[in-house]
CSV table of C-alpha atoms and ligand atoms in Angstrom, one decimal:
chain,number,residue,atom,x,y,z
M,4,UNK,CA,6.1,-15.4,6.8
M,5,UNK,CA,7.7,-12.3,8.8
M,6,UNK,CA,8.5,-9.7,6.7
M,7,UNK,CA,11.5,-7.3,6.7
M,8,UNK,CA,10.4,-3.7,8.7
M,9,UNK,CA,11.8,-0.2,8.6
M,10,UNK,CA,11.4,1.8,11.6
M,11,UNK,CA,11.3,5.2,12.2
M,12,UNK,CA,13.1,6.8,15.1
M,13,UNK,CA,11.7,4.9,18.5
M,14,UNK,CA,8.6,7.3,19.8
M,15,UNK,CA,6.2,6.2,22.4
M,16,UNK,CA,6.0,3.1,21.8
M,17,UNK,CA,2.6,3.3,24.3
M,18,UNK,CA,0.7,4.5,21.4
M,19,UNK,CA,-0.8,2.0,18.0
M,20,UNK,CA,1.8,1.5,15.9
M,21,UNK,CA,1.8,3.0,12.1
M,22,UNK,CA,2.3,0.3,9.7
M,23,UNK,CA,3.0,1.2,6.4
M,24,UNK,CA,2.3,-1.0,3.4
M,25,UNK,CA,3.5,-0.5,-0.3
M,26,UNK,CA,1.8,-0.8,-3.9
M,27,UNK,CA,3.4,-3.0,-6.5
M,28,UNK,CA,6.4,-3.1,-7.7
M,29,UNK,CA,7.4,-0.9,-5.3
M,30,UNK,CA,9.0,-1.8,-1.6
M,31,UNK,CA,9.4,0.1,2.2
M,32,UNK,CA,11.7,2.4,0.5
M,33,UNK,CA,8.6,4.3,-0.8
M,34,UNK,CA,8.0,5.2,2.7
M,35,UNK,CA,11.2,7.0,3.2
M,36,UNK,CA,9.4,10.4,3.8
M,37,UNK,CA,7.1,9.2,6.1
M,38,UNK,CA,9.9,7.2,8.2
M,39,UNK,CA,11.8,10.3,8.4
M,40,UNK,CA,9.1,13.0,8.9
M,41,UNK,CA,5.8,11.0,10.4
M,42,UNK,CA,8.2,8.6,11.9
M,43,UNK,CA,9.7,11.2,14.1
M,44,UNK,CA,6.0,11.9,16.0
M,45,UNK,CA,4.6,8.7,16.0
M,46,UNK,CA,5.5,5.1,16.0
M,47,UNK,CA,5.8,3.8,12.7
M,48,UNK,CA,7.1,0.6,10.7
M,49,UNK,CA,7.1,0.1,7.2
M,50,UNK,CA,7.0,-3.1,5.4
M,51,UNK,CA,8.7,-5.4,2.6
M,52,UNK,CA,5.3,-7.3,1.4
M,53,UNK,CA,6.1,-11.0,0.5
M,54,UNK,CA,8.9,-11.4,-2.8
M,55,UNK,CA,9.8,-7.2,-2.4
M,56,UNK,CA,12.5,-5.7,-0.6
M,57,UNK,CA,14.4,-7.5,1.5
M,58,UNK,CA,11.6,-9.8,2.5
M,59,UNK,CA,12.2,-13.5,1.4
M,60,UNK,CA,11.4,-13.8,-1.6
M,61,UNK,CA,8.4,-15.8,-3.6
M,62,UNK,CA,8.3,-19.2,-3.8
M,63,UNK,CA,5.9,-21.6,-5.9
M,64,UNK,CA,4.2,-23.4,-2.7
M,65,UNK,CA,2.5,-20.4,-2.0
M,66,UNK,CA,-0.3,-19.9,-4.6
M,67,UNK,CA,-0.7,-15.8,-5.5
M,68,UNK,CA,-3.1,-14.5,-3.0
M,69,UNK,CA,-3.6,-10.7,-1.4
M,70,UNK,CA,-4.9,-13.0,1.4
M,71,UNK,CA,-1.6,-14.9,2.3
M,72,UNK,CA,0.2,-11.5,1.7
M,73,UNK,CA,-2.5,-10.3,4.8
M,74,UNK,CA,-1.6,-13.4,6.4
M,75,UNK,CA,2.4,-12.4,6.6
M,76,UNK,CA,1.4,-8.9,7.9
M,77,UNK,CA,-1.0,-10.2,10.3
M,78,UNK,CA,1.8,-12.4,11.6
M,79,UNK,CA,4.6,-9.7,11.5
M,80,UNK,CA,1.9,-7.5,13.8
M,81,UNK,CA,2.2,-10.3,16.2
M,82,UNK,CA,5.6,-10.9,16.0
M,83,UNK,CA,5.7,-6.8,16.6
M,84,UNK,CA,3.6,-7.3,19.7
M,85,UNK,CA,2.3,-3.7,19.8
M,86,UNK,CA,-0.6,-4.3,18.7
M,87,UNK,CA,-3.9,-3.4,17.3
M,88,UNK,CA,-1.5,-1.0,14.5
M,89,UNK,CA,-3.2,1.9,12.3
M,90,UNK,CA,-2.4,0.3,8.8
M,91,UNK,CA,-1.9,2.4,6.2
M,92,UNK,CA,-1.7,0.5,3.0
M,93,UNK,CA,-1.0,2.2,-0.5
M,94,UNK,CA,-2.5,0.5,-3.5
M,95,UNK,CA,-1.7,-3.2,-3.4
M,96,UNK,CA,-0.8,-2.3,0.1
M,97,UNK,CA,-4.4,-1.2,0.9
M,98,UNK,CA,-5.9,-4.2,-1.2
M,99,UNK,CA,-3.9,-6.0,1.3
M,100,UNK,CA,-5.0,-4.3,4.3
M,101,UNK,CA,-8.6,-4.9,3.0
M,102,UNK,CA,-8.1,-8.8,3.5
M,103,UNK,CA,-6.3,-7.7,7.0
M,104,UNK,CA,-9.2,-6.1,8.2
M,105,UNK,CA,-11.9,-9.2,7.1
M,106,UNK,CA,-9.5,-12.0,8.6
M,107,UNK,CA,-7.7,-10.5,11.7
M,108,UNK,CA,-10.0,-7.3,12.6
M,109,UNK,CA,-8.7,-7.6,16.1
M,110,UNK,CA,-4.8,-6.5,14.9
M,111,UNK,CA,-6.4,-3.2,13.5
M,112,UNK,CA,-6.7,-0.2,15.8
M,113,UNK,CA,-7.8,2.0,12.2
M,114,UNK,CA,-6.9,1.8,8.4
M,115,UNK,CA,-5.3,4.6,6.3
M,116,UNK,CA,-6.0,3.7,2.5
M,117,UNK,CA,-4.3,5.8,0.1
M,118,UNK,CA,-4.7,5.8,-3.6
M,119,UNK,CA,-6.6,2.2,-3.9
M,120,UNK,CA,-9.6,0.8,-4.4
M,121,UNK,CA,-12.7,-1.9,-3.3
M,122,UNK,CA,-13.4,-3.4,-6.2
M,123,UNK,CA,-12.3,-6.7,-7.6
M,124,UNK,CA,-10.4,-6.8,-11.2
M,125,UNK,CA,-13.4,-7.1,-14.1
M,126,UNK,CA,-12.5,-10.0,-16.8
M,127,UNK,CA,-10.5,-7.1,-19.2
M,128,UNK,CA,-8.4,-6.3,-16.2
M,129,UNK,CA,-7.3,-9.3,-15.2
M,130,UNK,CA,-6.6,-10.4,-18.7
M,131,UNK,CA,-4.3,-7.5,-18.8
M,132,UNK,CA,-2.5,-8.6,-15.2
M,133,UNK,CA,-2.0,-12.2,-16.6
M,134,UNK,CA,-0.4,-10.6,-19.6
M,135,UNK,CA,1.8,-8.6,-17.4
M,136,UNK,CA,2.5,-11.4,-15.1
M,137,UNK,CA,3.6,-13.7,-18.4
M,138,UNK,CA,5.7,-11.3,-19.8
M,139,UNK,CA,8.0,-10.4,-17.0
M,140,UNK,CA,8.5,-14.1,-16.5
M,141,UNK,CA,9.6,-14.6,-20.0
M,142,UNK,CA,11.8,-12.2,-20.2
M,143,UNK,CA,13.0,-12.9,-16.4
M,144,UNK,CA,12.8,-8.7,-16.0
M,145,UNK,CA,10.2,-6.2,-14.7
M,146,UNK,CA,11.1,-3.8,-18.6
M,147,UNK,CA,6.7,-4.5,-19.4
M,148,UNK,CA,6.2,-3.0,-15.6
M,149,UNK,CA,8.5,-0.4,-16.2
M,150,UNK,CA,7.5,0.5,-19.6
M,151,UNK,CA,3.8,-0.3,-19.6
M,152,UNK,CA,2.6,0.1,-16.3
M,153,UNK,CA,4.9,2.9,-14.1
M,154,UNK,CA,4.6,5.5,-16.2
M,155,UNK,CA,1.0,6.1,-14.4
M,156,UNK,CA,2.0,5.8,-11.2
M,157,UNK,CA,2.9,9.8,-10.4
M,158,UNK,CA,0.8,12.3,-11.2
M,159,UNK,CA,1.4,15.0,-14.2
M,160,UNK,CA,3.0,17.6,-11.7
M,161,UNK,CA,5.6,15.1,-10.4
M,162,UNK,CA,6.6,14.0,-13.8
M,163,UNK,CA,7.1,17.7,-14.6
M,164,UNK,CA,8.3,19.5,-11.3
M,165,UNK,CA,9.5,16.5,-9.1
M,166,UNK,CA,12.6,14.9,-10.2
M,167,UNK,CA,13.9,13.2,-6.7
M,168,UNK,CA,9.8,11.8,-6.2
M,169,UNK,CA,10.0,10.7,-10.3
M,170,UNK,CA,13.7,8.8,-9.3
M,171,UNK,CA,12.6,7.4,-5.8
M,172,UNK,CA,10.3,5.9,-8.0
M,173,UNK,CA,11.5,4.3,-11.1
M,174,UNK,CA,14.7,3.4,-8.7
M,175,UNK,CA,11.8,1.1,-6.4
M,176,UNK,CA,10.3,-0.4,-9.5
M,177,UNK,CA,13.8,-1.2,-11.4
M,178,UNK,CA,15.0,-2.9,-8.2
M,179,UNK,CA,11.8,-5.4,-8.1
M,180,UNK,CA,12.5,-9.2,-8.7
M,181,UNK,CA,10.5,-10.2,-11.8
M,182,UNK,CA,9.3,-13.4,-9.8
M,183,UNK,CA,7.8,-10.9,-6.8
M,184,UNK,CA,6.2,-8.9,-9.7
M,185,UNK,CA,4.5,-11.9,-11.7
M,186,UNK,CA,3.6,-13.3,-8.2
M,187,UNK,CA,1.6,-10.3,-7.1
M,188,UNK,CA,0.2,-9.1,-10.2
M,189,UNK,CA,-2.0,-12.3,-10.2
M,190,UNK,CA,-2.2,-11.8,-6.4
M,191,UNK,CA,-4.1,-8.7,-6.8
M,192,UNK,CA,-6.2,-10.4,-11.0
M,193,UNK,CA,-7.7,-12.7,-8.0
M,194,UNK,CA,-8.7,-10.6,-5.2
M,195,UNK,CA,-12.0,-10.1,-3.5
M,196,UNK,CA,-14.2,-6.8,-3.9
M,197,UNK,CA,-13.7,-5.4,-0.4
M,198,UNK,CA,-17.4,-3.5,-0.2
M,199,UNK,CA,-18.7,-5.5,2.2
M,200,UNK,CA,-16.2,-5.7,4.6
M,201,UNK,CA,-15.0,-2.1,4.6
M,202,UNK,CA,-18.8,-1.7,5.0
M,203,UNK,CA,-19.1,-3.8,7.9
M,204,UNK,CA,-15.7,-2.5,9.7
M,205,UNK,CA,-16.0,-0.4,13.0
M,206,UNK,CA,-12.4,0.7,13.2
M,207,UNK,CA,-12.1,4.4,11.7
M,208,UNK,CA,-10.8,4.7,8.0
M,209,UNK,CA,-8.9,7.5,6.2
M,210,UNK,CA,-9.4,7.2,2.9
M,211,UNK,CA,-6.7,9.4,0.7
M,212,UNK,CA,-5.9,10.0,-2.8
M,213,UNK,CA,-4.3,12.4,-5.4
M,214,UNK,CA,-6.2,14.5,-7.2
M,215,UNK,CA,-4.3,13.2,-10.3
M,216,UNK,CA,-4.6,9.5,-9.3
M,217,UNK,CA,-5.3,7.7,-13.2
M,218,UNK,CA,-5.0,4.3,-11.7
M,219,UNK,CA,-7.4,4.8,-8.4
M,220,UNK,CA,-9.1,7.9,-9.1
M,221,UNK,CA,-10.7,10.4,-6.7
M,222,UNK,CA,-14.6,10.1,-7.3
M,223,UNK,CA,-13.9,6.1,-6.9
M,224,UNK,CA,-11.8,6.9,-3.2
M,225,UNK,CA,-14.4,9.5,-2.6
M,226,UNK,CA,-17.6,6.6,-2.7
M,227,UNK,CA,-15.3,4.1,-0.5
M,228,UNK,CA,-15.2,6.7,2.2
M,229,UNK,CA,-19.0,7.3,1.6
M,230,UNK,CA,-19.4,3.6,2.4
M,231,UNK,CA,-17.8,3.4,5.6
M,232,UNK,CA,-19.1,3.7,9.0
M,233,UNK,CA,-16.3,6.1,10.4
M,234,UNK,CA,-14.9,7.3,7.1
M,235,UNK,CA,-12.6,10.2,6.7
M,236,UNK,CA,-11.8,11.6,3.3
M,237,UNK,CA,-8.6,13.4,2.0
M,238,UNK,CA,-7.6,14.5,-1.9
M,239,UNK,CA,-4.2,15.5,-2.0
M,240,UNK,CA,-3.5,18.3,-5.0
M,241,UNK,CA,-0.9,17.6,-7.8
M,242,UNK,CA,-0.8,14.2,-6.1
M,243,UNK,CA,-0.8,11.4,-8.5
M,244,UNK,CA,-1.2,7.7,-7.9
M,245,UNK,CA,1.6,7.4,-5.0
M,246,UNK,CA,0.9,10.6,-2.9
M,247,UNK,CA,2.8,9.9,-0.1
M,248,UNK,CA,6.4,10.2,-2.0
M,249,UNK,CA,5.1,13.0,-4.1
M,250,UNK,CA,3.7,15.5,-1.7
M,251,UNK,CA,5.0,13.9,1.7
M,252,UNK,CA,4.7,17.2,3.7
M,253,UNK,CA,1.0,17.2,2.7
M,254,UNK,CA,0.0,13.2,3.3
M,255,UNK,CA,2.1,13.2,6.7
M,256,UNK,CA,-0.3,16.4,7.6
M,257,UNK,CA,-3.2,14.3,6.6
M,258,UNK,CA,-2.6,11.2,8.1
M,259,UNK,CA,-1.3,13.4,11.5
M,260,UNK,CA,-4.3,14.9,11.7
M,261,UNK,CA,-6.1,11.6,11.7
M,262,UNK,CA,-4.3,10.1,13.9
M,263,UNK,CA,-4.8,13.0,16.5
M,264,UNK,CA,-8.1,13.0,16.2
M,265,UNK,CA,-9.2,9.3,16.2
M,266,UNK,CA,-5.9,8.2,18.8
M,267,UNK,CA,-4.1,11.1,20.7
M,268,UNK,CA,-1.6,13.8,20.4
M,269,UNK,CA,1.1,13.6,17.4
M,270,UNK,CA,4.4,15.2,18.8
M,271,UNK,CA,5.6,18.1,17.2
W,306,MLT,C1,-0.4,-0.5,-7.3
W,306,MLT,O1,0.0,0.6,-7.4
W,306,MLT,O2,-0.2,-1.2,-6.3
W,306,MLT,C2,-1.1,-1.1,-8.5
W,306,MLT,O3,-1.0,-0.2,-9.6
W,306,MLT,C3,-2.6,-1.3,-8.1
W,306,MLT,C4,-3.3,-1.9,-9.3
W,306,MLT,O4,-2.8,-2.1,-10.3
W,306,MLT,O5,-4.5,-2.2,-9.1
């Protein structure tokens, strides 16, 4: 499936694309900040995964995978035709660009992961998911995300000192089908543990999280980086679990830096 993209203002379209890949219950909008202030130096696209946004949205023939949600990126990159893209997935996004890099490592020039993790759900966590998952299609609403599960997703500073991060947010969530959210929280109860192929990739990898990420937590990011072959690491302060709406300025520095370093100059 092609997704929907958001662009950033057209810059040398020579160099790797960034592609920019949301957590759940969330859509492109949460990249709004990097569009506007990354996006101004450097090619980037950010996509509706499969069911958010204004992508198409879920449909029963399609079993819940992170795999077929890699599988409508990988396509999309084609369909782009700049490729091999620096993907730069955030949570489910980088549990999704995980599965990119072990089934089309040629589309992938380098991975940004931000606030996510390797590991595969453990039986507690995936009972937890289905429960999710069960609820929001009873109730045909995403109130259990909302109520149960958002409230971790920014850090303690943003729910105190950042109202527009704290509304960008809840705003994203709110406005997420309850089929798209069912859909992908069993996507991501029935992923793969990722070790082994982040172990095994050759493309470089920044790995970046909050340093008041409760849902993918630093020393976890920290041993993922550890793992890799050509691992950066980055820990963003009074970032929670979605740093790059709650401290834009310093994630687009981050990832800037990265991105001169490892594939040429970032315009100014
Ligand atoms: C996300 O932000 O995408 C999810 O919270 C990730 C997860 O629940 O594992």
């Amino acid at each position: 499936m092609e997704l929907s993209a958001r662009r950033g203002p057209d810059v040398d379209g020579e160099r790797p694309p960034l592609v920019l890949l949301h957590g759940f219950c969330l859509n492109a909008g949460l990249w709004a900040g990097q569009l506007d202030g990354l996006g101004r130096r450097w090619p980037t696209v950010a996509l509706d995964l499969r069911g958010f946004g204004s992508s198409v949205p879920v449909q029963d023939d399609r079993q819940p995978s992170i795999e077929v949600m890699a599988d409508d990126v990988a396509e999309t990159l084609r369909l782009l035709g700049r490729r091999p893209a620096i993907v730069c997935g955030l949570s489910m996004g980088g549990y999704v660009a995980m599965a990119l890099a072990r089934r089309a490592p040629e589309l992938l020039a380098g991975l940004v992961l931000a606030d996510t993790k390797q590991e595969a759900d453990d039986e507690a966590r995936r009972a937890e998911r289905e429960r999710v998952a069960s609820t929001v299609e009873r109730e045909r609403s995403v109130r259990v995300v909302l109520e149960e599960v958002a409230p971790s997703f920014t850090g303690a500073t943003t729910r105190r000192r950042r109202p527009e991060a704290q509304a960008l947010v809840d705003t994203l969530v709110a406005a997420t089908p309850y089929e798209a959210a069912a859909w992908a929280s069993r996507a991501m109860a029935g992923r793969e543990d990722s070790a082994a192929t982040l172990r095994a990739l050759e493309a470089p990898v920044l790995v970046v999280v909050g340093d008041e990420d409760v849902v993918s937590p630093p020393a976890g990011a920290f041993a993922m980086a550890s793992g890799l072959r050509d691992g950066s690491f980055a820990c963003l302060p009074t970032a929670g679990h979605l740093s790059p709406a709650e401290v834009a300025p310093a994630f687009d520095a981050c990832v800037a830096s990265f991105l001169e370093a490892r594939f040429g100059e970032v315009g100014r």
